Coordinates of N, CA and C in Angstrom, one line a residue:
R966 N 123.1 88.0 82.9 CA 124.2 87.3 83.6 C 125.5 87.6 83.1
A967 N 125.6 88.0 81.8 CA 127.0 88.2 81.2 C 127.6 89.4 81.8
R968 N 126.8 90.3 82.4 CA 127.4 91.5 83.0 C 127.9 91.3 84.5
L969 N 127.6 90.1 85.0 CA 128.0 89.8 86.3 C 129.5 89.3 86.3
R970 N 130.4 90.3 86.3 CA 131.8 90.0 86.2 C 132.6 91.2 86.8
G971 N 133.7 90.9 87.4 CA 134.6 92.0 87.9 C 134.4 92.3 89.4
L972 N 134.7 93.5 89.7 CA 134.6 93.9 91.1 C 133.1 94.2 91.5
Y973 N 132.7 93.6 92.6 CA 131.3 93.6 93.1 C 131.4 94.3 94.5
A974 N 131.0 95.5 94.6 CA 131.1 96.3 95.8 C 129.8 96.3 96.6
I975 N 129.9 96.0 97.9 CA 128.8 96.0 98.8 C 128.7 97.4 99.5
V976 N 127.6 98.1 99.3 CA 127.5 99.5 99.7 C 126.3 99.7 100.5
A977 N 126.3 100.7 101.3 CA 125.2 101.1 102.2 C 124.7 102.5 101.9
R978 N 125.5 103.3 101.2 CA 125.2 104.7 101.0 C 125.5 105.1 99.5
P979 N 124.8 106.1 99.0 CA 125.1 106.5 97.6 C 126.5 107.0 97.4
E980 N 127.1 107.6 98.4 CA 128.5 108.1 98.3 C 129.4 106.9 98.1
E981 N 129.2 105.8 98.8 CA 130.0 104.6 98.7 C 129.8 104.1 97.3
A982 N 128.6 104.0 96.8 CA 128.3 103.5 95.4 C 129.1 104.4 94.4
A983 N 129.0 105.7 94.5 CA 129.6 106.6 93.6 C 131.1 106.3 93.5
A984 N 131.8 106.2 94.7 CA 133.2 105.9 94.8 C 133.6 104.6 94.1
A985 N 132.8 103.6 94.4 CA 133.1 102.3 93.9 C 132.9 102.2 92.4
V986 N 131.9 102.8 91.8 CA 131.7 102.9 90.4 C 132.8 103.7 89.7
A987 N 133.2 104.8 90.3 CA 134.3 105.6 89.8 C 135.6 104.8 89.7
G988 N 135.7 103.8 90.6 CA 136.9 103.0 90.7 C 136.8 101.7 89.8
G989 N 135.7 101.5 89.1 CA 135.6 100.4 88.2 C 134.7 99.3 88.6
A990 N 134.0 99.4 89.8 CA 133.1 98.3 90.2 C 132.0 98.1 89.1
S991 N 131.8 96.9 88.7 CA 130.8 96.6 87.7 C 129.5 96.1 88.3
V992 N 129.5 95.8 89.6 CA 128.3 95.3 90.3 C 128.3 96.0 91.6
L993 N 127.1 96.5 92.0 CA 126.9 97.0 93.4 C 125.8 96.2 94.1
Q994 N 126.0 95.9 95.3 CA 124.9 95.3 96.1 C 124.6 96.3 97.2
V995 N 123.3 96.7 97.3 CA 122.9 97.6 98.3 C 122.5 96.8 99.5
R996 N 123.3 96.9 100.6 CA 123.1 96.2 101.8 C 123.0 97.2 102.9
V997 N 121.7 97.4 103.4 CA 121.4 98.3 104.5 C 120.6 97.6 105.5
K998 N 121.3 97.4 106.6 CA 120.6 96.6 107.7 C 120.0 97.5 108.7
D999 N 118.9 97.1 109.3 CA 118.3 97.8 110.5 C 117.8 99.2 110.2
R1000 N 117.3 99.4 109.0 CA 116.7 100.7 108.6 C 115.3 100.4 108.1
P1001 N 114.4 101.4 108.3 CA 113.0 101.2 107.8 C 113.0 101.0 106.3
A1002 N 112.0 100.2 105.8 CA 112.0 99.8 104.4 C 111.9 101.1 103.5
G1003 N 111.2 102.1 103.9 CA 111.2 103.3 103.1 C 112.5 104.0 102.9
E1004 N 113.3 103.9 103.9 CA 114.6 104.5 103.9 C 115.5 103.7 103.0
V1005 N 115.4 102.4 103.1 CA 116.2 101.5 102.2 C 115.8 101.7 100.8
L1006 N 114.6 101.8 100.5 CA 114.1 102.0 99.1 C 114.6 103.3 98.6
A1007 N 114.6 104.4 99.4 CA 115.2 105.7 98.9 C 116.7 105.6 98.6
I1008 N 117.4 104.9 99.4 CA 118.8 104.7 99.2 C 119.0 103.9 97.9
A1009 N 118.3 102.8 97.7 CA 118.4 102.0 96.6 C 118.1 102.7 95.3
R1010 N 117.0 103.6 95.3 CA 116.7 104.4 94.1 C 117.8 105.3 93.8
D1011 N 118.4 106.0 94.8 CA 119.5 106.9 94.5 C 120.7 106.1 93.9
I1012 N 121.0 104.9 94.4 CA 122.1 104.2 93.8 C 121.8 103.7 92.4
V1013 N 120.6 103.2 92.2 CA 120.2 102.8 90.8 C 120.4 104.0 89.9
A1014 N 120.0 105.2 90.3 CA 120.1 106.3 89.4 C 121.6 106.6 89.0
L1015 N 122.4 106.6 90.0 CA 123.8 107.0 89.8 C 124.6 105.9 89.0
A1016 N 124.1 104.6 89.2 CA 124.8 103.5 88.5 C 124.3 103.2 87.1
R1017 N 123.2 103.8 86.7 CA 122.6 103.5 85.4 C 123.5 103.6 84.3
G1018 N 123.6 102.5 83.5 CA 124.5 102.4 82.4 C 126.0 102.2 82.7
R1019 N 126.3 102.1 84.0 CA 127.7 101.9 84.5 C 127.9 100.7 85.3
A1020 N 126.9 100.3 86.1 CA 127.1 99.1 86.9 C 125.7 98.5 87.2
L1021 N 125.7 97.1 87.4 CA 124.5 96.5 87.8 C 124.2 96.8 89.3
V1022 N 123.0 96.8 89.7 CA 122.6 97.1 91.1 C 121.7 95.9 91.6
L1023 N 122.1 95.3 92.6 CA 121.3 94.3 93.3 C 121.0 94.7 94.7
V1024 N 119.8 94.4 95.2 CA 119.4 94.8 96.5 C 119.5 93.5 97.4
N1025 N 120.1 93.7 98.5 CA 120.3 92.6 99.5 C 118.9 92.3 100.2
D1026 N 118.6 91.0 100.3 CA 117.5 90.6 101.1 C 116.1 90.8 100.5
R1027 N 115.8 92.0 100.0 CA 114.5 92.4 99.8 C 114.1 92.5 98.3
A1028 N 113.4 91.4 97.8 CA 113.0 91.3 96.5 C 112.0 92.5 96.1
D1029 N 111.1 92.8 97.1 CA 110.1 93.9 96.8 C 110.8 95.2 96.6
L1030 N 111.9 95.5 97.4 CA 112.6 96.8 97.2 C 113.4 96.8 96.0
A1031 N 113.9 95.6 95.6 CA 114.7 95.6 94.3 C 113.7 95.9 93.2
L1032 N 112.5 95.4 93.2 CA 111.6 95.7 92.1 C 111.1 97.1 92.1
L1033 N 110.8 97.7 93.3 CA 110.3 99.0 93.4 C 111.4 100.1 93.1
S1034 N 112.7 99.7 93.3 CA 113.8 100.7 93.1 C 114.2 100.7 91.7
G1035 N 113.8 99.8 90.9 CA 114.4 99.7 89.5 C 115.7 99.0 89.4
A1036 N 116.1 98.3 90.5 CA 117.4 97.6 90.5 C 117.4 96.5 89.5
D1037 N 118.6 95.9 89.2 CA 118.8 94.8 88.3 C 118.5 93.5 88.9
G1038 N 118.3 93.4 90.2 CA 118.0 92.1 90.8 C 118.1 92.2 92.3
V1039 N 118.0 91.0 92.9 CA 118.1 90.8 94.4 C 119.0 89.7 94.7
H1040 N 119.6 89.8 95.9 CA 120.4 88.8 96.5 C 119.8 88.3 97.8
V1041 N 119.6 87.0 97.9 CA 118.9 86.5 99.1 C 119.8 85.5 99.8
G1042 N 119.6 85.4 101.2 CA 120.4 84.5 102.0 C 119.5 83.6 102.7
D1043 N 120.1 82.9 103.7 CA 119.4 81.9 104.5 C 118.1 82.4 105.1
D1044 N 118.1 83.6 105.6 CA 116.9 84.1 106.4 C 116.0 84.9 105.5
D1045 N 116.2 84.9 104.2 CA 115.3 85.7 103.3 C 114.4 84.8 102.5
L1046 N 113.7 85.4 101.6 CA 112.7 84.6 100.8 C 113.5 83.4 100.1
P1047 N 112.9 82.3 100.0 CA 113.4 81.2 99.1 C 113.5 81.7 97.7
V1048 N 114.5 81.2 96.9 CA 114.7 81.6 95.5 C 113.4 81.5 94.7
P1049 N 112.6 80.5 94.7 CA 111.4 80.5 93.9 C 110.5 81.6 94.2
D1050 N 110.3 82.0 95.5 CA 109.4 83.1 95.8 C 110.0 84.4 95.4
A1051 N 111.3 84.6 95.6 CA 112.0 85.8 95.1 C 111.8 86.0 93.6
R1052 N 112.0 84.9 92.9 CA 111.8 84.9 91.4 C 110.3 85.3 91.1
R1053 N 109.4 84.7 91.8 CA 108.0 85.0 91.5 C 107.7 86.5 91.7
L1054 N 108.4 87.1 92.7 CA 108.2 88.6 92.9 C 108.8 89.4 91.8
V1055 N 110.1 89.1 91.5 CA 110.8 90.0 90.6 C 110.6 89.7 89.1
G1056 N 110.1 88.5 88.8 CA 109.8 88.1 87.4 C 111.0 87.5 86.8
P1057 N 110.9 87.2 85.5 CA 111.9 86.5 84.8 C 113.1 87.3 84.3
D1058 N 113.0 88.6 84.3 CA 114.0 89.4 83.7 C 115.1 90.0 84.7
L1059 N 114.7 90.0 86.0 CA 115.7 90.5 87.0 C 116.6 89.3 87.5
L1060 N 117.7 89.7 88.0 CA 118.7 88.7 88.5 C 118.3 88.3 89.9
V1061 N 118.4 87.0 90.2 CA 118.3 86.5 91.6 C 119.6 85.8 91.9
G1062 N 120.2 86.2 93.0 CA 121.4 85.6 93.5 C 121.1 85.0 94.9
R1063 N 121.9 83.9 95.2 CA 121.6 83.2 96.5 C 123.0 83.0 97.2
T1064 N 123.0 83.2 98.5 CA 124.2 82.9 99.3 C 124.3 81.4 99.5
T1065 N 125.5 80.9 99.3 CA 125.8 79.4 99.4 C 127.1 79.2 100.1
R1066 N 127.2 78.1 100.8 CA 128.4 77.7 101.5 C 129.1 76.4 101.0
T1067 N 128.3 75.7 100.2 CA 128.9 74.4 99.7 C 128.5 74.2 98.2
L1068 N 129.1 73.3 97.6 CA 128.8 73.0 96.2 C 127.3 72.5 96.1
D1069 N 126.9 71.7 97.0 CA 125.5 71.2 97.0 C 124.5 72.3 97.1
E1070 N 124.8 73.2 98.0 CA 123.9 74.4 98.1 C 123.9 75.2 96.8
A1071 N 125.0 75.4 96.2 CA 125.1 76.2 95.0 C 124.3 75.5 93.9
R1072 N 124.5 74.2 93.7 CA 123.7 73.5 92.7 C 122.2 73.6 93.0
A1073 N 121.8 73.5 94.3 CA 120.4 73.6 94.6 C 119.8 75.0 94.3
A1074 N 120.6 76.0 94.6 CA 120.2 77.4 94.3 C 119.9 77.6 92.8
I1075 N 120.8 77.1 92.0 CA 120.6 77.2 90.5 C 119.4 76.4 90.0
A1076 N 119.3 75.2 90.6 CA 118.1 74.4 90.2 C 116.8 75.0 90.6
E1077 N 116.8 75.8 91.7 CA 115.6 76.5 92.1 C 115.3 77.8 91.3
G1078 N 116.2 78.2 90.5 CA 116.0 79.4 89.7 C 116.9 80.5 89.9
A1079 N 117.9 80.4 90.7 CA 118.8 81.5 90.9 C 119.7 81.7 89.6
D1080 N 120.0 82.9 89.3 CA 120.9 83.1 88.1 C 122.4 83.0 88.4
H1081 N 122.7 83.2 89.7 CA 124.1 83.2 90.1 C 124.1 82.9 91.6
V1082 N 125.3 82.5 92.1 CA 125.4 82.3 93.6 C 126.5 83.1 94.1
G1083 N 126.4 83.5 95.4 CA 127.5 84.0 96.2 C 128.1 82.8 96.9
F1084 N 129.4 82.7 97.0 CA 130.0 81.6 97.6 C 131.1 82.1 98.5
G1085 N 131.1 81.6 99.8 CA 132.1 82.0 100.8 C 131.7 81.6 102.2
P1086 N 132.4 82.1 103.2 CA 133.5 83.0 103.0 C 134.8 82.3 102.4
I1087 N 135.4 83.0 101.5 CA 136.6 82.4 100.9 C 137.8 82.4 101.9
F1088 N 137.9 83.6 102.5 CA 138.9 83.8 103.6 C 138.2 84.3 104.8
A1089 N 139.0 84.3 106.0 CA 138.4 84.8 107.2 C 138.0 86.3 107.0
T1090 N 136.9 86.7 107.6 CA 136.4 88.0 107.5 C 135.9 88.5 108.8
T1091 N 136.0 89.8 109.0 CA 135.4 90.5 110.2 C 134.2 91.3 109.8
T1092 N 133.9 91.4 108.6 CA 132.8 92.2 108.1 C 131.4 91.7 108.6
K1093 N 131.3 90.3 108.6 CA 130.1 89.7 109.0 C 130.3 88.5 109.8
A1094 N 129.6 88.3 110.9 CA 129.8 87.1 111.8 C 129.2 85.9 111.1
L1095 N 130.0 84.9 110.9 CA 129.6 83.7 110.3 C 129.9 82.4 111.1
S1096 N 129.1 81.4 111.0 CA 129.3 80.2 111.8 C 130.1 79.1 111.0
V1097 N 130.5 79.5 109.9 CA 131.3 78.5 109.1 C 132.7 78.9 108.9
P1098 N 133.6 78.0 108.8 CA 135.0 78.4 108.5 C 135.2 78.8 107.1
P1099 N 136.4 79.5 106.8 CA 136.6 79.9 105.4 C 136.6 78.7 104.5
R1100 N 136.0 78.9 103.3 CA 135.9 77.8 102.3 C 137.2 77.6 101.6
G1101 N 138.0 78.6 101.3 CA 139.2 78.5 100.6 C 139.1 78.5 99.1
L1102 N 140.3 78.7 98.5 CA 140.3 78.8 97.0 C 140.0 77.5 96.3
A1103 N 140.4 76.3 96.9 CA 140.2 75.1 96.2 C 138.7 74.8 96.1
A1104 N 137.9 75.1 97.2 CA 136.5 74.9 97.1 C 135.8 75.9 96.1
L1105 N 136.3 77.1 96.1 CA 135.8 78.1 95.1 C 136.1 77.6 93.7
R1106 N 137.3 77.0 93.5 CA 137.6 76.5 92.1 C 136.6 75.4 91.7
A1107 N 136.3 74.5 92.7 CA 135.4 73.4 92.4 C 134.0 73.9 92.1
V1108 N 133.5 74.8 92.8 CA 132.2 75.4 92.6 C 132.1 76.1 91.2
A1109 N 133.1 76.9 91.0 CA 133.1 77.6 89.7 C 133.2 76.7 88.5
A1110 N 133.9 75.6 88.7 CA 134.1 74.6 87.6 C 132.8 73.8 87.4
A1111 N 132.1 73.6 88.5 CA 130.9 72.7 88.4 C 129.6 73.4 87.9
L1112 N 129.5 74.7 88.2 CA 128.3 75.4 87.8 C 128.4 76.0 86.4
R1113 N 127.2 76.0 85.7 CA 127.1 76.8 84.5 C 126.4 78.1 84.8
A1114 N 127.0 78.8 85.8 CA 126.4 80.0 86.2 C 127.5 80.8 86.9
P1115 N 127.3 82.1 87.0 CA 128.4 83.0 87.6 C 128.4 82.7 89.1
V1116 N 129.7 82.7 89.6 CA 129.9 82.5 91.0 C 130.6 83.8 91.6
V1117 N 129.9 84.4 92.6 CA 130.5 85.6 93.2 C 131.2 85.2 94.5
A1118 N 132.5 85.3 94.5 CA 133.3 85.0 95.7 C 133.2 86.1 96.7
I1119 N 133.1 85.7 98.0 CA 132.9 86.7 99.0 C 133.6 86.3 100.3
G1120 N 134.1 87.2 101.1 CA 134.7 86.9 102.4 C 136.1 87.1 102.5
G1121 N 136.6 88.2 103.1 CA 138.0 88.5 103.4 C 138.8 88.7 102.2
I1122 N 138.3 89.1 101.0 CA 139.1 89.3 99.8 C 139.8 90.7 99.9
S1123 N 141.0 90.6 99.6 CA 141.9 91.8 99.7 C 142.6 92.1 98.3
L1124 N 143.3 93.2 98.3 CA 144.1 93.4 97.1 C 145.1 92.3 96.8
A1125 N 145.6 91.7 97.9 CA 146.6 90.7 97.8 C 146.1 89.4 97.3
T1126 N 144.7 89.2 97.5 CA 144.1 87.9 97.1 C 143.1 87.9 96.0
V1127 N 142.7 89.1 95.5 CA 141.7 89.2 94.6 C 142.1 88.6 93.2
G1128 N 143.3 88.6 92.9 CA 143.8 88.0 91.6 C 143.7 86.5 91.7
E1129 N 144.0 85.9 92.9 CA 143.8 84.5 93.1 C 142.4 84.0 93.0
V1130 N 141.5 84.9 93.5 CA 140.0 84.6 93.4 C 139.6 84.6 91.9
S1131 N 140.1 85.5 91.2 CA 139.8 85.5 89.7 C 140.3 84.3 89.0
R1132 N 141.5 84.0 89.3 CA 142.2 82.8 88.7 C 141.4 81.5 89.1
A1133 N 140.8 81.5 90.2 CA 140.0 80.3 90.6 C 138.7 80.1 89.9
G1134 N 138.4 81.1 89.1 CA 137.2 81.0 88.3 C 136.0 81.8 88.7
A1135 N 136.1 82.6 89.7 CA 135.0 83.5 90.1 C 134.7 84.5 89.1
A1136 N 133.4 84.7 88.8 CA 132.9 85.8 87.9 C 133.1 87.1 88.5
C1137 N 132.9 87.2 89.8 CA 133.0 88.5 90.6 C 133.7 88.3 91.9
A1138 N 134.3 89.3 92.4 CA 134.8 89.3 93.8 C 134.1 90.4 94.6
A1139 N 133.3 89.9 95.6 CA 132.5 90.9 96.4 C 133.4 91.4 97.5
V1140 N 133.4 92.7 97.7 CA 134.4 93.3 98.6 C 133.7 94.4 99.4
V1141 N 134.0 94.6 100.6 CA 133.6 95.7 101.5 C 134.8 96.4 102.0
G1142 N 135.5 95.7 103.0 CA 136.5 96.4 103.7 C 137.7 96.8 102.9
A1143 N 138.1 96.0 101.9 CA 139.2 96.4 101.0 C 139.0 97.7 100.2
I1144 N 137.7 98.0 100.1 CA 137.4 99.3 99.4 C 137.3 100.4 100.4
F1145 N 136.5 100.2 101.5 CA 136.0 101.3 102.3 C 136.7 101.4 103.7
A1146 N 137.4 100.4 104.1 CA 137.9 100.4 105.5 C 139.0 101.5 105.7
A1147 N 139.8 101.8 104.7 CA 140.9 102.7 104.9 C 141.4 103.3 103.5
G1148 N 141.8 104.5 103.5 CA 142.3 105.1 102.3 C 141.2 105.6 101.4
D1149 N 141.6 105.9 100.2 CA 140.6 106.5 99.2 C 139.9 105.4 98.6
A1150 N 138.6 105.4 98.7 CA 137.7 104.3 98.2 C 137.8 104.1 96.7
T1151 N 137.9 105.2 96.0 CA 138.0 105.1 94.5 C 139.3 104.5 94.1
A1152 N 140.4 104.9 94.7 CA 141.7 104.4 94.4 C 141.8 102.9 94.8
N1153 N 141.2 102.5 95.9 CA 141.2 101.1 96.3 C 140.4 100.3 95.3
A1154 N 139.2 100.8 94.9 CA 138.4 100.0 93.9 C 139.2 99.9 92.6
L1155 N 139.9 100.9 92.1 CA 140.6 100.9 90.9 C 141.7 99.8 91.0
A1156 N 142.4 99.7 92.1 CA 143.4 98.7 92.3 C 142.9 97.3 92.3
L1157 N 141.7 97.1 93.0 CA 141.1 95.8 93.1 C 140.6 95.4 91.7
A1158 N 139.9 96.3 91.0 CA 139.4 95.9 89.7 C 140.5 95.5 88.7
A1159 N 141.6 96.2 88.8 CA 142.7 95.9 87.9 C 143.3 94.6 88.2
A1160 N 143.5 94.3 89.5 CA 144.1 93.0 90.0 C 143.1 91.9 89.6
F1161 N 141.8 92.1 89.7 CA 140.9 91.0 89.4 C 141.0 90.7 87.9
E1162 N 141.1 91.7 87.1 CA 141.2 91.5 85.6 C 142.5 90.9 85.2
A1163 N 143.6 91.2 85.9 CA 144.9 90.6 85.7 C 144.8 89.1 86.0
G1164 N 144.2 88.8 87.1 CA 144.0 87.4 87.5 C 143.2 86.6 86.4
R1165 N 142.2 87.2 85.9 CA 141.4 86.6 84.8 C 142.3 86.3 83.6
G1166 N 143.1 87.2 83.3 CA 144.0 87.1 82.1 C 145.0 86.0 82.3
A1167 N 145.3 85.7 83.6 CA 146.3 84.6 83.9 C 145.7 83.2 84.1
Q1168 N 144.4 83.1 83.9 CA 143.8 81.8 84.0 C 144.3 80.8 83.0

């Protein structure tokens, strides 16, 4: 869990993972939707190989593929395996993260055996359709202060706001669009990682 800190890049291809790690991302989440399991496993294995010794790798949704790919853990959401079942599959040594929207959900996830939680959306986001409004920095601050576990902030985080997210107590800032939507992905990641660390120093 101590390595869960800094820029957390959500990636779907090895090329994206390579650019993010070159830019200083310390955590990668492999999120590949609507592909056969075998294809997702191959992608995850490639990303695990290129990130080895440089960044943690978590697989979204699939505890079985996290285990088979040699990843560092799995991240589960509302429609995935419950935390206790994911833990049973991956064992005690891999990380299990859980998506949460409220402090009560975050506390429940940790009580069920999650190592960390994703919390958001912090800001409005177009990356993923969500039925809940933005949680905001005050809610993030409350969750980070209440939990004795890392909190990964997610949702609409940009270069302009990543420092605020860090100052609010998030262990990581999960980002997609601010890295990959426009411009050079490695340069974007470098700027985001530096801004996150600067925010941490200003706490």
